[in-house]
mmCIF file of C-alpha atoms in Angstrom:
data_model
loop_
_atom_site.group_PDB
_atom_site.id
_atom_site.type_symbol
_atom_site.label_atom_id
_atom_site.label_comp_id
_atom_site.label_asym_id
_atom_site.label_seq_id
_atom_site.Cartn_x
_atom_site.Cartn_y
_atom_site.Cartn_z
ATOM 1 C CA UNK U 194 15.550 6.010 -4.234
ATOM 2 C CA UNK U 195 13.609 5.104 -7.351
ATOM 3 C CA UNK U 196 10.467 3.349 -8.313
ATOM 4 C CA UNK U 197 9.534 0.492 -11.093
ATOM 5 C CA UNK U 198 6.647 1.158 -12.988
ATOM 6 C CA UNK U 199 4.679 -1.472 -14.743
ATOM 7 C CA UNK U 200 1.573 -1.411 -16.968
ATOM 8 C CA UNK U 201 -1.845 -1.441 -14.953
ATOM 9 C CA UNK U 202 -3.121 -4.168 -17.406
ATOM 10 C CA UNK U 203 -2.164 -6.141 -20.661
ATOM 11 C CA UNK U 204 -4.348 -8.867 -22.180
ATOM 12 C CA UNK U 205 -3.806 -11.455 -25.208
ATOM 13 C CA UNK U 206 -5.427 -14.293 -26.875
ATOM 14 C CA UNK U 207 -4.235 -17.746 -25.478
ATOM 15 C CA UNK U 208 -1.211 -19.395 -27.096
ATOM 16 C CA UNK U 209 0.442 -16.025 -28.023
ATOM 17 C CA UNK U 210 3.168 -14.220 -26.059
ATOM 18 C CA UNK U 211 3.246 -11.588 -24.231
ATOM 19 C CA UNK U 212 5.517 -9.318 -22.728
ATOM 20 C CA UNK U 213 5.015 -7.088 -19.555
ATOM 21 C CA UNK U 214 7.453 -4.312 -18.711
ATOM 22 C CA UNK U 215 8.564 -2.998 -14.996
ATOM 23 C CA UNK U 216 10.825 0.437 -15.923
ATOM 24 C CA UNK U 217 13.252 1.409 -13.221
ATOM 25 C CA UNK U 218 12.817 5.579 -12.655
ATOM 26 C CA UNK U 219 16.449 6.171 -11.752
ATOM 27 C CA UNK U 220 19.982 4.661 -12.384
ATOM 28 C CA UNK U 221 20.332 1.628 -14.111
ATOM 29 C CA UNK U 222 18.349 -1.424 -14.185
ATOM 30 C CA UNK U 223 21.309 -3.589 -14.279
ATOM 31 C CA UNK U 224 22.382 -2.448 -11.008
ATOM 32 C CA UNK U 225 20.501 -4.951 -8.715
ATOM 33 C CA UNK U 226 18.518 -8.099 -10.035
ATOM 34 C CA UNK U 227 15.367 -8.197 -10.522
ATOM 35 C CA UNK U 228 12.793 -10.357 -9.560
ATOM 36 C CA UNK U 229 9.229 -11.197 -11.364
ATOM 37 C CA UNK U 230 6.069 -12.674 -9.458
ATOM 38 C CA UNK U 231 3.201 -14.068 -10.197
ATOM 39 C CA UNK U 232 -0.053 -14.167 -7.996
ATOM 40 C CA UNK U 233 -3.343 -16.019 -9.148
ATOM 41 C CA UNK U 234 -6.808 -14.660 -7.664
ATOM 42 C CA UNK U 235 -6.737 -15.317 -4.311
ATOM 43 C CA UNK U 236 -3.310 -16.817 -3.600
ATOM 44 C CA UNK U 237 -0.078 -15.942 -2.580
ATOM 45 C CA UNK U 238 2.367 -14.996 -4.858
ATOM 46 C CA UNK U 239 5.249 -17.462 -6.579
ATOM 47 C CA UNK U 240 8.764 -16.969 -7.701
ATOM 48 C CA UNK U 241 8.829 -16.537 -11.243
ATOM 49 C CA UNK U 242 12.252 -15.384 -12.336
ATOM 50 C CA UNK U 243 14.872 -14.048 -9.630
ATOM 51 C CA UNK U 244 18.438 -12.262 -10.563
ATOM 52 C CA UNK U 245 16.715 -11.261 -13.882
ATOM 53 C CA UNK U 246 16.571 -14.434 -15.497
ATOM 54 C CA UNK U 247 16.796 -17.747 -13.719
ATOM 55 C CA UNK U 248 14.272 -19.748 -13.131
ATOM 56 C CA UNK U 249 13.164 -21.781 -10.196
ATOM 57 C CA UNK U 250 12.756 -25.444 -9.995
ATOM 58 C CA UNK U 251 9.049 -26.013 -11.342
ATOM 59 C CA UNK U 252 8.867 -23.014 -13.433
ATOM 60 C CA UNK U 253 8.036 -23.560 -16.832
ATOM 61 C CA UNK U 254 10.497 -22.126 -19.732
ATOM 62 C CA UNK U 255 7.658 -20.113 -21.072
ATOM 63 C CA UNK U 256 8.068 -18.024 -18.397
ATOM 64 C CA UNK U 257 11.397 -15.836 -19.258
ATOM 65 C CA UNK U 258 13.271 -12.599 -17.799
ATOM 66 C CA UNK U 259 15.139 -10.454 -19.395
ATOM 67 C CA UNK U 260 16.568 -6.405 -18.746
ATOM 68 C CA UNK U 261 17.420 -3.822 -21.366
ATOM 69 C CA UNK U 262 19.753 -1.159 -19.593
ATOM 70 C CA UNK U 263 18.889 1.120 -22.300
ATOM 71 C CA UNK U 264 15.698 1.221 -21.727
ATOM 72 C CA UNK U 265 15.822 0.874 -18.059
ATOM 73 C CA UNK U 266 13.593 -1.959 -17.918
ATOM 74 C CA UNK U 267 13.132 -5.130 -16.998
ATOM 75 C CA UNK U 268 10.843 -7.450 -19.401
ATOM 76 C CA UNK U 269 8.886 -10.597 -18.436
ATOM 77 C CA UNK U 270 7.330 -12.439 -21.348
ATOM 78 C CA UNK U 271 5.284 -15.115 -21.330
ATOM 79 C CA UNK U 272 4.717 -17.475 -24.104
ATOM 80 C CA UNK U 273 2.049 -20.227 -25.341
ATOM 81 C CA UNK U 274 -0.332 -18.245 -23.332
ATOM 82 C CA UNK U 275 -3.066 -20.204 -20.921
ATOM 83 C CA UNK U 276 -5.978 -19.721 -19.279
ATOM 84 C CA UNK U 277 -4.518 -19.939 -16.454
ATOM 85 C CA UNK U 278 -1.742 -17.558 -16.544
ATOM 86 C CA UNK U 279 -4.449 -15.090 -15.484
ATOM 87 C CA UNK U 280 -3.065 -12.995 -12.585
ATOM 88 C CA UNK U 281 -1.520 -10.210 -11.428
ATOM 89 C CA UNK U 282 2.399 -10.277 -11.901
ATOM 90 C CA UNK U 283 5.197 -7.539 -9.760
ATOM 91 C CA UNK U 284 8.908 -7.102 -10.345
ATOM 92 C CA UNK U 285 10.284 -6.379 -7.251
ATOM 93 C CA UNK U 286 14.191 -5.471 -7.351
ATOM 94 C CA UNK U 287 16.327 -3.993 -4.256
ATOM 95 C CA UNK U 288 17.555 -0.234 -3.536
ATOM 96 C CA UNK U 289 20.469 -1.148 -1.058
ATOM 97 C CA UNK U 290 19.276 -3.506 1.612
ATOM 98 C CA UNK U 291 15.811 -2.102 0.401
ATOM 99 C CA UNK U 292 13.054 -4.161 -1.606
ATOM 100 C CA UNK U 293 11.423 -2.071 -3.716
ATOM 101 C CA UNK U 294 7.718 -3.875 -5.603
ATOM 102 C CA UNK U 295 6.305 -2.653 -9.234
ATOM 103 C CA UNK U 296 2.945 -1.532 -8.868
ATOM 104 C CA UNK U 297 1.557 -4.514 -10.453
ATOM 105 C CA UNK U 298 -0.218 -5.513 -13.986
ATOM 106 C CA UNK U 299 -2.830 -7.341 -14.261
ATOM 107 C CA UNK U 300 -2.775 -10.481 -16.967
ATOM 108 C CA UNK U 301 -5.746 -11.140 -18.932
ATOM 109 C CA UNK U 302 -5.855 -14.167 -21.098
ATOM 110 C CA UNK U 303 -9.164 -13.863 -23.302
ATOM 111 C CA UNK N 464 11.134 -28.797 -0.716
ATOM 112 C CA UNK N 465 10.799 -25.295 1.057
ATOM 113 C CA UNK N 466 7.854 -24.083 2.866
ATOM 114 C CA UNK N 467 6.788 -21.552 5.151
ATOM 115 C CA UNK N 468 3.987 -20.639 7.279
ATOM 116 C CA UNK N 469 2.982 -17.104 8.927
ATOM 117 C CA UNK N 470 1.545 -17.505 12.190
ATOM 118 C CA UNK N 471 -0.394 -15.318 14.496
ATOM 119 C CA UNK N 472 -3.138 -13.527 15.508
ATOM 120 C CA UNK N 473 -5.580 -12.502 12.659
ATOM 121 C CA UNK N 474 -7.092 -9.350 14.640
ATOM 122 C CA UNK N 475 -4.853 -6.774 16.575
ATOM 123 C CA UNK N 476 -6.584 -3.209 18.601
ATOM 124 C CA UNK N 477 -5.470 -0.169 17.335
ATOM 125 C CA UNK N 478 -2.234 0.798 19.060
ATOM 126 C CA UNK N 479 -1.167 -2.653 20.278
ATOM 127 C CA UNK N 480 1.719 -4.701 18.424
ATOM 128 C CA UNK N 481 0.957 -6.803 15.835
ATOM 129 C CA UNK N 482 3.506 -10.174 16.158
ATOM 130 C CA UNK N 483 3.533 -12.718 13.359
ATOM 131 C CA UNK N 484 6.032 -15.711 13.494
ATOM 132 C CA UNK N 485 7.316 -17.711 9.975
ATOM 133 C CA UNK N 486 8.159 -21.116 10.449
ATOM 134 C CA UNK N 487 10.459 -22.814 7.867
ATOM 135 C CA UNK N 488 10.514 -25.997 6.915
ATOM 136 C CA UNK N 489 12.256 -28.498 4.102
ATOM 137 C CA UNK N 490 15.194 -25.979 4.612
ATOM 138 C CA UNK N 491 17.800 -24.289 7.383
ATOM 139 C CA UNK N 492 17.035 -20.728 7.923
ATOM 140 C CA UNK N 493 20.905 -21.306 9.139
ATOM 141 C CA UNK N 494 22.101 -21.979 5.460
ATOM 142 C CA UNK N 495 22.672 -18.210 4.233
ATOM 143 C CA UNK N 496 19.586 -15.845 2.337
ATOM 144 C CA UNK N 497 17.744 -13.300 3.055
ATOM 145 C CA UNK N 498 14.081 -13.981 5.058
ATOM 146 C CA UNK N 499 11.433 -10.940 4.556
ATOM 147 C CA UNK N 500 8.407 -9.801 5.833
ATOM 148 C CA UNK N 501 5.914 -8.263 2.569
ATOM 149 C CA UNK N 502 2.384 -7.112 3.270
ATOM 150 C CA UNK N 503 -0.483 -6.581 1.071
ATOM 151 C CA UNK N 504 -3.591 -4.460 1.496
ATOM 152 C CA UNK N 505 -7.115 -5.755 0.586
ATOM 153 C CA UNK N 506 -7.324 -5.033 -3.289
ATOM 154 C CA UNK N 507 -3.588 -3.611 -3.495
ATOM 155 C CA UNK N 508 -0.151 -4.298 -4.061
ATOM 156 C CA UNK N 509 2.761 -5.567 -2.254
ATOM 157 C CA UNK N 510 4.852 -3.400 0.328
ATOM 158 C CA UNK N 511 7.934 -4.999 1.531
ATOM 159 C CA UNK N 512 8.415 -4.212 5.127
ATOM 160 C CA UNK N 513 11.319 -6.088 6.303
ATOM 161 C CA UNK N 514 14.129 -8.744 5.404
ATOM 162 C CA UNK N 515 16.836 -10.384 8.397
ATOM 163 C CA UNK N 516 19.584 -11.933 7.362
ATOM 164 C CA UNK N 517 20.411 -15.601 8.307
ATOM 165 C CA UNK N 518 23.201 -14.440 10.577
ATOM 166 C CA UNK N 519 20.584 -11.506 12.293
ATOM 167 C CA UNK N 520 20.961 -8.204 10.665
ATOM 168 C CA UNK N 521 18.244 -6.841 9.442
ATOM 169 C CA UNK N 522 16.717 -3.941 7.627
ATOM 170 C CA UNK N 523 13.021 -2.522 7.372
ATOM 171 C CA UNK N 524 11.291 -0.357 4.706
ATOM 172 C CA UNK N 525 12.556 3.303 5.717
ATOM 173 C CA UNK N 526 8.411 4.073 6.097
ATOM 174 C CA UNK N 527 7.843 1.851 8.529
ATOM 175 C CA UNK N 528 11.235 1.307 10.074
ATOM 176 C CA UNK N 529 10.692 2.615 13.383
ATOM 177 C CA UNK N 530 7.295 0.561 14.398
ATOM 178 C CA UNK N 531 9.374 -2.886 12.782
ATOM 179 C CA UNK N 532 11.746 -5.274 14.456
ATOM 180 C CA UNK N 533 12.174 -8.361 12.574
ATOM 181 C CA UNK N 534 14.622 -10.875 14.660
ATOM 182 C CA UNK N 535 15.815 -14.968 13.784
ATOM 183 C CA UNK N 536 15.437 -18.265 16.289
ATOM 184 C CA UNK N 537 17.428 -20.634 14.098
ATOM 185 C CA UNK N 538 17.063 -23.659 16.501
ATOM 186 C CA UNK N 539 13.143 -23.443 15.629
ATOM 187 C CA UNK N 540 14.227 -22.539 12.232
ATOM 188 C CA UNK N 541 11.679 -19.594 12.733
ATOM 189 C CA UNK N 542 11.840 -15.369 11.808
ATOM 190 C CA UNK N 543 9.130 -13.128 13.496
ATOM 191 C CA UNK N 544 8.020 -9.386 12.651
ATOM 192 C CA UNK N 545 6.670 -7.130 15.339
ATOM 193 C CA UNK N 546 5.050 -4.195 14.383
ATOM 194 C CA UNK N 547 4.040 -1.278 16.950
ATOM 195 C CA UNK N 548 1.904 1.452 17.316
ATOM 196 C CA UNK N 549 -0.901 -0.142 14.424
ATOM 197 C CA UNK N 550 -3.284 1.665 12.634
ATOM 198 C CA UNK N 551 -6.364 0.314 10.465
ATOM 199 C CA UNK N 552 -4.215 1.141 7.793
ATOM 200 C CA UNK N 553 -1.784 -1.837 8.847
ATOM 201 C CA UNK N 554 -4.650 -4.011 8.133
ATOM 202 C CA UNK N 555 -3.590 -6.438 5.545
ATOM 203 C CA UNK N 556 -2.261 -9.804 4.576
ATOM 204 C CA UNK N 557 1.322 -10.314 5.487
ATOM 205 C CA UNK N 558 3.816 -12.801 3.985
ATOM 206 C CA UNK N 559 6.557 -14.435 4.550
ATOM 207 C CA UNK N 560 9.420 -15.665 2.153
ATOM 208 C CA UNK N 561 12.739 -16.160 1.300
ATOM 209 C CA UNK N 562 14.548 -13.706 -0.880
ATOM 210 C CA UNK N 563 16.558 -15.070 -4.343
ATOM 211 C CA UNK N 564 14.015 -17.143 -5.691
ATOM 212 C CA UNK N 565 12.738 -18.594 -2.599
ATOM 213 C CA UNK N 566 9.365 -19.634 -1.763
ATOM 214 C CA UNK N 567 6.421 -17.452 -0.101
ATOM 215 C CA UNK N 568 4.142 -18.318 2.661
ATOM 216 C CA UNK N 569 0.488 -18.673 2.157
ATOM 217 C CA UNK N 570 0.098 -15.561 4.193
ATOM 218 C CA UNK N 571 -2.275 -14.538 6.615
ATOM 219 C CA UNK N 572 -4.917 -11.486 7.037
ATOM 220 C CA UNK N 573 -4.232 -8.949 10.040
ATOM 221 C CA UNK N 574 -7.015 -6.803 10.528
ATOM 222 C CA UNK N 575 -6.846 -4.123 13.065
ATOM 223 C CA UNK N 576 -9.899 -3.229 14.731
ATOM 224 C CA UNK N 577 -11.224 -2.308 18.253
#
């Protein structure tokens, strides 16, 4: 069993980049893919990224994925910043059959 | 293009089963992936609780796997999660969605309550 741990919070300035982290406790992070999500206030979440890096159809190529095994983490970054990139975002990869969700961070553009 | 929609009752009593159908459409639930169940508490994260497989196995999160069956109608291109034995601490917004990139329902809010 392990658990992904992301930041509770991040903020930047629109039109820079940010990055948002979601560290694996236990074995490798290039084991299983990874997934990213993002969730506006008061909506259900959307496929970002899936197996790490690819994006859906409709996704813009701002949004990238990325892992580091040697850091155990998966990265997310997000570049040309909007206002409406405001949200909360969750990795989510799998533990066998077994999803496992990041706790969440929280995206403020200001 | 994909979509799915959670339906069911919005309010269960403590106890009873909560059962919450996802209907597919723009797609075959026949044509491989996975198909989960993911909940989400008022003001908290997401808990996966369950994923089926197109061809019916399934598998549900090890904390709730003995109140869960999740099971597959492919002729109404549907998947359905019971849930037994709830507790006001079931209470939450439950989604549905495909795994691998797939799209998620709009979810709707369960709220257990006598």
């Amino acid at each position: 069993n392990f658990m992904l741990t992301q930041p509770h919070s991040v903020s930047e300035s629109p039109g820079k980049t940010v990055t948002i982290s979601c560290t694996r406790s236990s074995g490798s992070i290039a084991s299983n893919y990874v997934q990213w999500y993002q969730q506006r206030p008061g909506s259900s979440p959307t496929t970002l990224i899936y197996e790490d890096n690819q994006r859906p159809s409709g996704v813009p190529d701002r949004f990238s994925g990325s892992i580091d095994g040697s850091s155990h983490s998966a990265s997310l970054t997000i570049s040309g910043l909007k206002t409406e990139d405001e949200a909360d975002y969750y990795c989510q990869s799998y533990d066998g059959d077994n999803l496992v969700f990041g706790g969440g961070t929280r995206l403020t553009v200001l | 293009q994909l979509q799915l929609q959670e339906s069911g009752p919005g309010l269960v009593k403590p106890s009873e089963t909560l059962s919450l159908t996802c209907t597919v459409s723009g797609g075959s639930i026949s044509f491989g992936y996975y198909w989960g169940w993911i909940r989400q508490p008022p003001g908290r994260g997401l808990e996966w609780i369950g994923s089926i497989y197109y061809s019916g196995s399934s598998f549900s999160n090890p904390s709730l796997k003995s109140r869960v069956i999740i099971s597959i109608d492919r002729p109404k291109n549907q998947f359905s999660l019971h849930l037994s034995s709830v507790t006001a601490a079931d209470t939450a917004v439950y989604y549905c969605a495909r795994h691998g990139g797939g799209g998620w329902g709009r979810g709707t809010l369960v709220t257990v309550s006598s």
